mmCIF file of C-alpha atoms and ligand atoms in Angstrom:
data_model
loop_
_atom_site.group_PDB
_atom_site.id
_atom_site.type_symbol
_atom_site.label_atom_id
_atom_site.label_comp_id
_atom_site.label_asym_id
_atom_site.label_seq_id
_atom_site.Cartn_x
_atom_site.Cartn_y
_atom_site.Cartn_z
ATOM 1 C CA MET A 1 99.474 76.191 115.182
ATOM 2 C CA LYS A 2 98.225 79.704 114.371
ATOM 3 C CA LYS A 3 94.468 80.178 114.382
ATOM 4 C CA ILE A 4 92.385 81.781 111.643
ATOM 5 C CA LEU A 5 88.844 82.760 112.574
ATOM 6 C CA VAL A 6 86.470 83.096 109.606
ATOM 7 C CA THR A 7 83.152 84.886 110.175
ATOM 8 C CA GLY A 8 80.215 84.644 107.757
ATOM 9 C CA ALA A 9 81.701 81.328 106.646
ATOM 10 C CA ASN A 10 78.493 80.053 104.988
ATOM 11 C CA GLY A 11 78.647 82.719 102.283
ATOM 12 C CA GLN A 12 80.493 82.636 98.953
ATOM 13 C CA LEU A 13 83.909 83.774 100.154
ATOM 14 C CA GLY A 14 83.641 81.889 103.450
ATOM 15 C CA ASN A 15 82.917 78.635 101.657
ATOM 16 C CA GLU A 16 85.843 79.143 99.285
ATOM 17 C CA LEU A 17 88.124 79.628 102.310
ATOM 18 C CA ARG A 18 86.654 76.457 103.829
ATOM 19 C CA LYS A 19 87.514 74.585 100.620
ATOM 20 C CA LEU A 20 91.104 75.922 100.450
ATOM 21 C CA SER A 21 91.715 75.498 104.194
ATOM 22 C CA LYS A 22 92.237 71.760 103.695
ATOM 23 C CA ASP A 23 95.663 72.453 102.168
ATOM 24 C CA GLU A 24 96.749 75.037 104.751
ATOM 25 C CA LYS A 25 98.873 74.669 107.874
ATOM 26 C CA PHE A 26 96.616 76.740 110.108
ATOM 27 C CA ASP A 27 93.928 75.914 112.589
ATOM 28 C CA PHE A 28 90.702 77.267 111.060
ATOM 29 C CA ILE A 29 87.592 78.171 113.018
ATOM 30 C CA PHE A 30 84.660 78.660 110.676
ATOM 31 C CA THR A 31 81.623 80.477 112.018
ATOM 32 C CA ASP A 32 78.425 81.963 110.660
ATOM 33 C CA VAL A 33 75.660 83.782 112.466
ATOM 34 C CA ASP A 34 74.533 80.688 114.431
ATOM 35 C CA GLU A 35 77.990 80.171 115.989
ATOM 36 C CA LEU A 36 79.067 83.812 116.142
ATOM 37 C CA ASP A 37 76.711 86.714 115.472
ATOM 38 C CA ILE A 38 79.187 89.485 114.790
ATOM 39 C CA GLY A 39 76.410 92.003 115.483
ATOM 40 C CA SER A 40 76.679 91.144 119.178
ATOM 41 C CA ALA A 41 79.577 92.877 120.945
ATOM 42 C CA ARG A 42 79.364 90.488 123.898
ATOM 43 C CA ALA A 43 79.275 87.369 121.707
ATOM 44 C CA CYS A 44 82.332 88.607 119.785
ATOM 45 C CA SER A 45 84.313 89.453 122.877
ATOM 46 C CA ASN A 46 83.496 86.105 124.560
ATOM 47 C CA PHE A 47 84.244 84.130 121.407
ATOM 48 C CA PHE A 48 87.581 85.859 120.837
ATOM 49 C CA ASP A 49 88.576 85.401 124.472
ATOM 50 C CA THR A 50 87.932 81.668 124.158
ATOM 51 C CA VAL A 51 89.450 81.072 120.722
ATOM 52 C CA LYS A 52 92.250 83.683 120.810
ATOM 53 C CA PRO A 53 92.594 84.000 117.017
ATOM 54 C CA HIS A 54 95.795 85.238 115.350
ATOM 55 C CA PHE A 55 94.016 86.197 112.121
ATOM 56 C CA VAL A 56 90.371 87.112 111.514
ATOM 57 C CA ILE A 57 88.793 87.083 108.054
ATOM 58 C CA ASN A 58 85.456 88.850 108.129
ATOM 59 C CA CYS A 59 83.372 87.369 105.327
ATOM 60 C CA ALA A 60 80.110 88.271 107.077
ATOM 61 C CA ALA A 61 78.185 91.110 105.514
ATOM 62 C CA TYR A 62 74.796 92.411 104.580
ATOM 63 C CA THR A 63 75.061 91.950 100.783
ATOM 64 C CA ALA A 64 71.472 92.492 99.542
ATOM 65 C CA VAL A 65 72.325 95.651 97.577
ATOM 66 C CA ASP A 66 68.769 96.610 96.552
ATOM 67 C CA ARG A 67 67.114 95.639 99.854
ATOM 68 C CA ALA A 68 69.645 97.790 101.714
ATOM 69 C CA GLU A 69 67.841 100.878 100.340
ATOM 70 C CA SER A 70 64.837 100.001 102.552
ATOM 71 C CA GLU A 71 66.745 98.091 105.275
ATOM 72 C CA LYS A 72 69.401 100.709 105.934
ATOM 73 C CA LYS A 73 69.477 100.075 109.697
ATOM 74 C CA LEU A 74 70.001 96.336 109.338
ATOM 75 C CA ALA A 75 72.663 96.830 106.641
ATOM 76 C CA ARG A 76 74.541 99.225 108.920
ATOM 77 C CA GLU A 77 74.283 96.879 111.929
ATOM 78 C CA ILE A 78 76.169 94.173 110.019
ATOM 79 C CA ASN A 79 78.388 96.247 107.727
ATOM 80 C CA VAL A 80 79.391 98.976 110.218
ATOM 81 C CA GLU A 81 78.473 98.255 113.864
ATOM 82 C CA ALA A 82 79.609 94.631 113.695
ATOM 83 C CA VAL A 83 83.000 95.702 112.306
ATOM 84 C CA LYS A 84 83.430 97.831 115.454
ATOM 85 C CA ASN A 85 82.779 94.672 117.481
ATOM 86 C CA LEU A 86 85.427 92.760 115.527
ATOM 87 C CA VAL A 87 87.971 95.533 116.001
ATOM 88 C CA ALA A 88 87.273 95.756 119.751
ATOM 89 C CA SER A 89 87.560 91.979 120.103
ATOM 90 C CA SER A 90 90.699 91.670 117.954
ATOM 91 C CA LEU A 91 92.587 94.365 119.852
ATOM 92 C CA PRO A 92 93.297 92.501 123.126
ATOM 93 C CA HIS A 93 94.632 89.545 121.142
ATOM 94 C CA ASN A 94 96.648 91.565 118.591
ATOM 95 C CA ALA A 95 94.798 89.648 115.885
ATOM 96 C CA TYR A 96 95.164 90.752 112.267
ATOM 97 C CA LEU A 97 91.753 91.675 110.864
ATOM 98 C CA PHE A 98 90.856 91.240 107.181
ATOM 99 C CA GLN A 99 87.776 93.243 106.242
ATOM 100 C CA ILE A 100 86.238 92.798 102.776
ATOM 101 C CA SER A 101 84.783 95.770 100.954
ATOM 102 C CA THR A 102 83.552 96.732 97.515
ATOM 103 C CA ASP A 103 83.966 98.894 94.413
ATOM 104 C CA TYR A 104 80.527 100.347 95.357
ATOM 105 C CA VAL A 105 82.385 102.779 97.651
ATOM 106 C CA PHE A 106 83.165 104.767 94.457
ATOM 107 C CA ASN A 107 80.738 106.815 92.377
ATOM 108 C CA GLY A 108 81.440 104.777 89.236
ATOM 109 C CA LYS A 109 82.192 107.817 87.078
ATOM 110 C CA SER A 110 85.866 107.023 86.464
ATOM 111 C CA THR A 111 87.197 105.935 83.082
ATOM 112 C CA VAL A 112 90.428 104.416 84.429
ATOM 113 C CA PRO A 113 90.832 101.722 87.122
ATOM 114 C CA TYR A 114 90.297 103.030 90.665
ATOM 115 C CA LEU A 115 93.293 103.398 92.949
ATOM 116 C CA GLU A 116 92.987 102.815 96.702
ATOM 117 C CA SER A 117 93.655 106.535 97.217
ATOM 118 C CA ASP A 118 90.884 107.732 94.871
ATOM 119 C CA ARG A 119 88.020 109.741 96.316
ATOM 120 C CA THR A 120 85.139 107.605 97.562
ATOM 121 C CA ALA A 121 81.528 108.617 96.952
ATOM 122 C CA PRO A 122 79.130 105.689 97.354
ATOM 123 C CA GLN A 123 75.852 105.936 95.447
ATOM 124 C CA SER A 124 73.842 103.393 97.450
ATOM 125 C CA GLU A 125 73.045 102.553 101.075
ATOM 126 C CA TYR A 126 75.011 99.321 100.680
ATOM 127 C CA GLY A 127 78.033 101.257 99.376
ATOM 128 C CA LYS A 128 77.766 103.801 102.207
ATOM 129 C CA SER A 129 77.563 101.075 104.838
ATOM 130 C CA LYS A 130 80.583 99.263 103.382
ATOM 131 C CA LEU A 131 82.610 102.484 103.286
ATOM 132 C CA ASP A 132 81.759 103.228 106.925
ATOM 133 C CA GLY A 133 82.736 99.639 107.747
ATOM 134 C CA GLU A 134 86.132 100.288 106.139
ATOM 135 C CA THR A 135 86.569 103.378 108.315
ATOM 136 C CA GLU A 136 85.832 101.348 111.451
ATOM 137 C CA ALA A 137 88.262 98.596 110.444
ATOM 138 C CA LEU A 138 91.010 101.093 109.651
ATOM 139 C CA ARG A 139 90.880 102.570 113.175
ATOM 140 C CA TYR A 140 92.828 99.456 114.119
ATOM 141 C CA SER A 141 96.493 99.282 113.139
ATOM 142 C CA ARG A 142 96.343 95.548 112.372
ATOM 143 C CA SER A 143 93.570 95.851 109.793
ATOM 144 C CA LEU A 144 93.675 95.187 106.106
ATOM 145 C CA VAL A 145 90.701 96.191 103.958
ATOM 146 C CA ILE A 146 90.346 94.429 100.620
ATOM 147 C CA ARG A 147 87.933 95.951 98.120
ATOM 148 C CA THR A 148 86.654 93.526 95.511
ATOM 149 C CA SER A 149 84.007 93.464 92.787
ATOM 150 C CA TRP A 150 81.383 91.254 91.096
ATOM 151 C CA LEU A 151 82.090 88.245 93.335
ATOM 152 C CA TYR A 152 80.876 84.805 92.247
ATOM 153 C CA SER A 153 81.469 81.260 93.405
ATOM 154 C CA THR A 154 80.238 77.709 92.981
ATOM 155 C CA PHE A 155 78.715 78.292 96.448
ATOM 156 C CA GLY A 156 75.655 80.456 97.092
ATOM 157 C CA ASN A 157 73.684 82.558 94.640
ATOM 158 C CA ASN A 158 75.339 84.872 92.184
ATOM 159 C CA PHE A 159 75.183 86.247 88.653
ATOM 160 C CA VAL A 160 76.901 83.231 87.058
ATOM 161 C CA LYS A 161 74.485 80.747 88.578
ATOM 162 C CA THR A 162 71.488 82.946 87.771
ATOM 163 C CA MET A 163 72.575 83.256 84.130
ATOM 164 C CA ILE A 164 72.991 79.483 83.848
ATOM 165 C CA LYS A 165 69.561 78.880 85.373
ATOM 166 C CA LEU A 166 67.866 81.422 83.083
ATOM 167 C CA GLY A 167 69.942 80.278 80.102
ATOM 168 C CA LYS A 168 68.529 76.768 80.522
ATOM 169 C CA GLU A 169 64.934 78.070 80.770
ATOM 170 C CA ARG A 170 64.814 80.826 78.150
ATOM 171 C CA LYS A 171 65.589 81.424 74.487
ATOM 172 C CA SER A 172 66.815 84.986 75.085
ATOM 173 C CA LEU A 173 67.762 87.276 77.933
ATOM 174 C CA ASP A 174 68.275 91.037 78.332
ATOM 175 C CA VAL A 175 71.469 92.068 80.156
ATOM 176 C CA VAL A 176 72.841 95.597 80.711
ATOM 177 C CA PHE A 177 75.883 96.571 78.674
ATOM 178 C CA ASP A 178 76.503 100.094 80.052
ATOM 179 C CA GLN A 179 77.927 99.045 83.440
ATOM 180 C CA VAL A 180 81.470 97.731 83.327
ATOM 181 C CA GLY A 181 83.694 96.155 85.938
ATOM 182 C CA THR A 182 85.636 92.984 86.651
ATOM 183 C CA PRO A 183 84.129 89.685 87.780
ATOM 184 C CA THR A 184 86.033 88.053 90.639
ATOM 185 C CA TYR A 185 86.050 84.345 91.377
ATOM 186 C CA ALA A 186 85.772 84.107 95.171
ATOM 187 C CA GLU A 187 88.201 81.172 95.117
ATOM 188 C CA ASP A 188 90.905 83.516 93.748
ATOM 189 C CA LEU A 189 90.160 86.130 96.405
ATOM 190 C CA ALA A 190 90.251 83.459 99.129
ATOM 191 C CA ALA A 191 93.624 82.232 97.818
ATOM 192 C CA ALA A 192 94.988 85.803 97.787
ATOM 193 C CA ILE A 193 93.940 86.373 101.416
ATOM 194 C CA LEU A 194 95.522 83.079 102.502
ATOM 195 C CA ARG A 195 98.718 83.985 100.662
ATOM 196 C CA ILE A 196 98.939 87.301 102.514
ATOM 197 C CA ILE A 197 98.352 85.526 105.828
ATOM 198 C CA ALA A 198 101.026 82.923 105.021
ATOM 199 C CA LYS A 199 103.504 85.695 104.172
ATOM 200 C CA VAL A 200 102.813 87.668 107.343
ATOM 201 C CA ASN A 201 102.990 84.477 109.386
ATOM 202 C CA SER A 202 106.380 83.639 107.942
ATOM 203 C CA GLY A 203 107.813 87.019 108.839
ATOM 204 C CA SER A 204 106.944 89.352 105.947
ATOM 205 C CA LYS A 205 106.026 92.845 107.072
ATOM 206 C CA PHE A 206 102.311 93.378 107.658
ATOM 207 C CA VAL A 207 101.273 96.393 105.613
ATOM 208 C CA TYR A 208 98.174 98.031 107.089
ATOM 209 C CA GLY A 209 95.556 99.754 104.932
ATOM 210 C CA THR A 210 93.306 99.401 101.926
ATOM 211 C CA PHE A 211 94.033 97.160 98.935
ATOM 212 C CA HIS A 212 92.156 96.348 95.742
ATOM 213 C CA TYR A 213 91.697 92.806 94.499
ATOM 214 C CA SER A 214 89.526 91.620 91.620
ATOM 215 C CA ASN A 215 90.339 89.408 88.672
ATOM 216 C CA GLU A 216 92.173 91.002 85.744
ATOM 217 C CA GLY A 217 90.491 92.619 82.729
ATOM 218 C CA VAL A 218 87.289 94.551 82.108
ATOM 219 C CA CYS A 219 83.838 93.611 80.812
ATOM 220 C CA SER A 220 80.203 94.647 80.914
ATOM 221 C CA TRP A 221 77.499 92.493 82.534
ATOM 222 C CA TYR A 222 76.431 91.733 78.941
ATOM 223 C CA ASP A 223 79.929 90.463 78.021
ATOM 224 C CA PHE A 224 80.028 88.465 81.243
ATOM 225 C CA ALA A 225 76.642 86.854 80.481
ATOM 226 C CA CYS A 226 77.748 86.011 76.893
ATOM 227 C CA ALA A 227 80.896 84.344 78.253
ATOM 228 C CA ILE A 228 78.863 82.324 80.777
ATOM 229 C CA MET A 229 76.480 81.037 78.074
ATOM 230 C CA LYS A 230 79.386 80.160 75.781
ATOM 231 C CA LEU A 231 81.469 78.381 78.429
ATOM 232 C CA TYR A 232 78.495 76.453 79.801
ATOM 233 C CA GLY A 233 77.366 75.552 76.258
ATOM 234 C CA LEU A 234 73.945 77.249 76.397
ATOM 235 C CA LYS A 235 72.169 78.450 73.258
ATOM 236 C CA CYS A 236 70.301 81.313 75.009
ATOM 237 C CA LYS A 237 70.706 84.619 73.118
ATOM 238 C CA VAL A 238 71.942 87.474 75.268
ATOM 239 C CA CYS A 239 70.600 90.904 74.239
ATOM 240 C CA PRO A 240 72.350 94.112 75.338
ATOM 241 C CA VAL A 241 70.090 96.639 77.102
ATOM 242 C CA GLU A 242 70.699 99.976 78.812
ATOM 243 C CA SER A 243 70.515 100.339 82.604
ATOM 244 C CA LYS A 244 67.697 102.863 82.227
ATOM 245 C CA ASP A 245 65.558 100.019 80.858
ATOM 246 C CA TYR A 246 66.388 97.835 83.853
ATOM 247 C CA PRO A 247 65.611 99.950 86.939
ATOM 248 C CA THR A 248 66.869 98.722 90.331
ATOM 249 C CA ALA A 249 66.249 100.087 93.836
ATOM 250 C CA ALA A 250 69.958 100.786 94.361
ATOM 251 C CA LYS A 251 72.029 102.773 91.900
ATOM 252 C CA ARG A 252 74.877 100.666 90.417
ATOM 253 C CA PRO A 253 78.262 102.173 89.455
ATOM 254 C CA GLU A 254 78.708 102.516 85.689
ATOM 255 C CA TYR A 255 82.408 101.774 86.132
ATOM 256 C CA GLY A 256 83.860 99.646 88.921
ATOM 257 C CA VAL A 257 87.265 98.483 87.680
ATOM 258 C CA LEU A 258 89.881 98.337 90.445
ATOM 259 C CA ASN A 259 93.607 98.966 90.012
ATOM 260 C CA LYS A 260 95.456 96.072 91.665
ATOM 261 C CA ALA A 261 99.049 97.303 91.410
ATOM 262 C CA LYS A 262 99.313 97.879 95.190
ATOM 263 C CA ILE A 263 98.364 94.360 96.319
ATOM 264 C CA LYS A 264 100.598 92.860 93.598
ATOM 265 C CA SER A 265 103.665 94.861 94.570
ATOM 266 C CA THR A 266 103.132 94.829 98.352
ATOM 267 C CA TYR A 267 102.194 91.197 98.833
ATOM 268 C CA GLY A 268 103.332 89.580 95.550
ATOM 269 C CA ILE A 269 99.825 88.531 94.600
ATOM 270 C CA ASP A 270 99.273 87.104 91.105
ATOM 271 C CA VAL A 271 95.939 87.901 89.485
ATOM 272 C CA SER A 272 94.194 85.725 86.876
ATOM 273 C CA HIS A 273 92.161 87.134 84.026
ATOM 274 C CA TRP A 274 88.407 87.026 84.697
ATOM 275 C CA PHE A 275 87.760 84.787 81.673
ATOM 276 C CA SER A 276 90.204 82.051 82.723
ATOM 277 C CA SER A 277 88.840 82.128 86.281
ATOM 278 C CA LEU A 278 85.284 81.865 84.951
ATOM 279 C CA GLU A 279 86.370 78.876 82.845
ATOM 280 C CA ARG A 280 87.692 77.153 85.999
ATOM 281 C CA MET A 281 84.538 77.932 87.975
ATOM 282 C CA ILE A 282 82.215 76.628 85.250
ATOM 283 C CA GLU A 283 84.350 73.494 84.928
ATOM 284 C CA SER A 284 83.921 72.946 88.696
ATOM 285 C CA LEU A 285 80.161 73.418 88.396
ATOM 286 C CA LYS A 286 79.985 70.883 85.597
ATOM 287 C CA GLN A 287 82.160 68.397 87.466
ATOM 288 C CA ALA A 288 79.769 68.708 90.407
ATOM 289 C CA GLY A 289 76.881 68.044 88.013
ATOM 290 C CA LEU A 290 75.458 71.527 88.470
HETATM 291 N N1 LIG B 301 78.870 89.435 96.339
HETATM 292 C C1 LIG B 301 79.486 90.391 95.651
HETATM 293 O O1 LIG B 301 79.280 90.581 94.437
HETATM 294 C C2 LIG B 301 80.481 91.284 96.355
HETATM 295 C C3 LIG B 301 81.130 92.275 95.608
HETATM 296 C C4 LIG B 301 82.068 93.101 96.265
HETATM 297 C C5 LIG B 301 82.321 92.905 97.603
HETATM 298 N N2 LIG B 301 81.668 91.935 98.309
HETATM 299 C C6 LIG B 301 81.974 91.776 99.729
HETATM 300 O O2 LIG B 301 82.653 90.539 99.870
HETATM 301 C C7 LIG B 301 82.359 89.965 101.153
HETATM 302 C C8 LIG B 301 81.912 88.535 100.978
HETATM 303 O O3 LIG B 301 80.740 88.537 100.170
HETATM 304 P P1 LIG B 301 79.914 87.219 99.864
HETATM 305 O O4 LIG B 301 79.313 87.392 98.515
HETATM 306 O O5 LIG B 301 80.744 86.022 100.190
HETATM 307 O O6 LIG B 301 78.769 87.376 100.949
HETATM 308 P P2 LIG B 301 77.570 86.357 101.248
HETATM 309 O O7 LIG B 301 77.636 85.192 100.330
HETATM 310 O O8 LIG B 301 76.328 87.185 101.307
HETATM 311 O O9 LIG B 301 77.949 85.826 102.701
HETATM 312 C C9 LIG B 301 77.831 86.600 103.849
HETATM 313 C C10 LIG B 301 77.611 85.657 105.007
HETATM 314 O O10 LIG B 301 77.568 86.428 106.215
HETATM 315 C C11 LIG B 301 76.514 85.921 107.004
HETATM 316 N N3 LIG B 301 76.076 86.892 107.997
HETATM 317 C C12 LIG B 301 75.140 87.868 107.865
HETATM 318 N N4 LIG B 301 74.986 88.519 109.046
HETATM 319 C C13 LIG B 301 75.824 87.943 109.925
HETATM 320 C C14 LIG B 301 76.113 88.159 111.306
HETATM 321 N N5 LIG B 301 75.472 89.107 111.999
HETATM 322 N N6 LIG B 301 77.023 87.374 111.905
HETATM 323 C C15 LIG B 301 77.669 86.400 111.208
HETATM 324 N N7 LIG B 301 77.424 86.132 109.903
HETATM 325 C C16 LIG B 301 76.513 86.894 109.276
HETATM 326 C C17 LIG B 301 75.442 85.603 105.974
HETATM 327 O O11 LIG B 301 74.410 84.817 106.499
HETATM 328 P P3 LIG B 301 72.924 84.975 105.848
HETATM 329 O O12 LIG B 301 73.041 84.557 104.434
HETATM 330 O O13 LIG B 301 72.104 84.067 106.705
HETATM 331 O O14 LIG B 301 72.567 86.428 105.984
HETATM 332 C C18 LIG B 301 76.290 84.893 104.927
HETATM 333 O O15 LIG B 301 76.479 83.521 105.244
HETATM 334 C C19 LIG B 301 81.347 90.910 101.799
HETATM 335 O O16 LIG B 301 81.995 91.784 102.654
HETATM 336 C C20 LIG B 301 80.757 91.671 100.623
HETATM 337 O O17 LIG B 301 80.288 92.948 101.021
HETATM 338 C C21 LIG B 301 80.765 91.115 97.702
#
């Protein structure tokens, strides 16, 4: 049975892969920093030599966008240097490497969905580190970089869970309406990655390079928050505010919508609308009593 190594498996995307792995005909090896610290070249090389993975999904990352402004070195160790370790360790085993990246590699000034070939110009230390991580991954001919946006899951902490928590505690909430993008349910991204792996494993051509994947549609954080309150059944009033009234350490893109035509046509990936995926996620939260 072919082996899939998942790094950073205790995060949002990693946990979604863990959940979906139960229905897959692969041998999964789930690791997080305690089992495999991808920042250590030696640990990676030893681990890969023992496990001999056929596919590697790197879900490990430094994702604290604002903290990255003051922890640049640490962010780069995980988002750039560690990717070099994964490439070096994948090479002797001819393993396919899936590296996850972000819409933050763009400057956010576009008015139409970003293509993979559009000029990158990250505005934050996090965005810069993720872009340099892409460059490292793409030095390897068996790499596939997937840029995604506004990831959320029933696992871990994210905007959806924060809105629900605050919506239960407060009567009203200010949320920015001048940054738009597309929320992405990590379960959908996990399913898309597994579909690509299944296709490659059954003989479809592996197409190297960068691909965009988010859910379908466009909304502002304000629209997203309104939808969360409505779907969860919370009475909390959401008030639209401008980003200038909500300063953050890291600059956020005003526009982060990704064009997904390439991943759809190359790998036959279907993409759900963000609202229907959010409905499914909130239903799962409720079923779990959360
Ligand atoms: N979250 C978003 O909105 C978003 C948007 C666009 C793209 N992305 C990208 O999507 C990917 C998945 O994001 P996510 O939200 O699932 O991330 P996440 O929930 O923050 O999970 C990342 C995991 O990696 C682990 N990790 C950190 N350093 C490690 C190391 N040296 N070795 C092994 N594991 C390590 C983390 O452990 P600790 O928690 O202990 O640090 C955590 O369990 C990332 O590449 C991220 O950049 C995320």
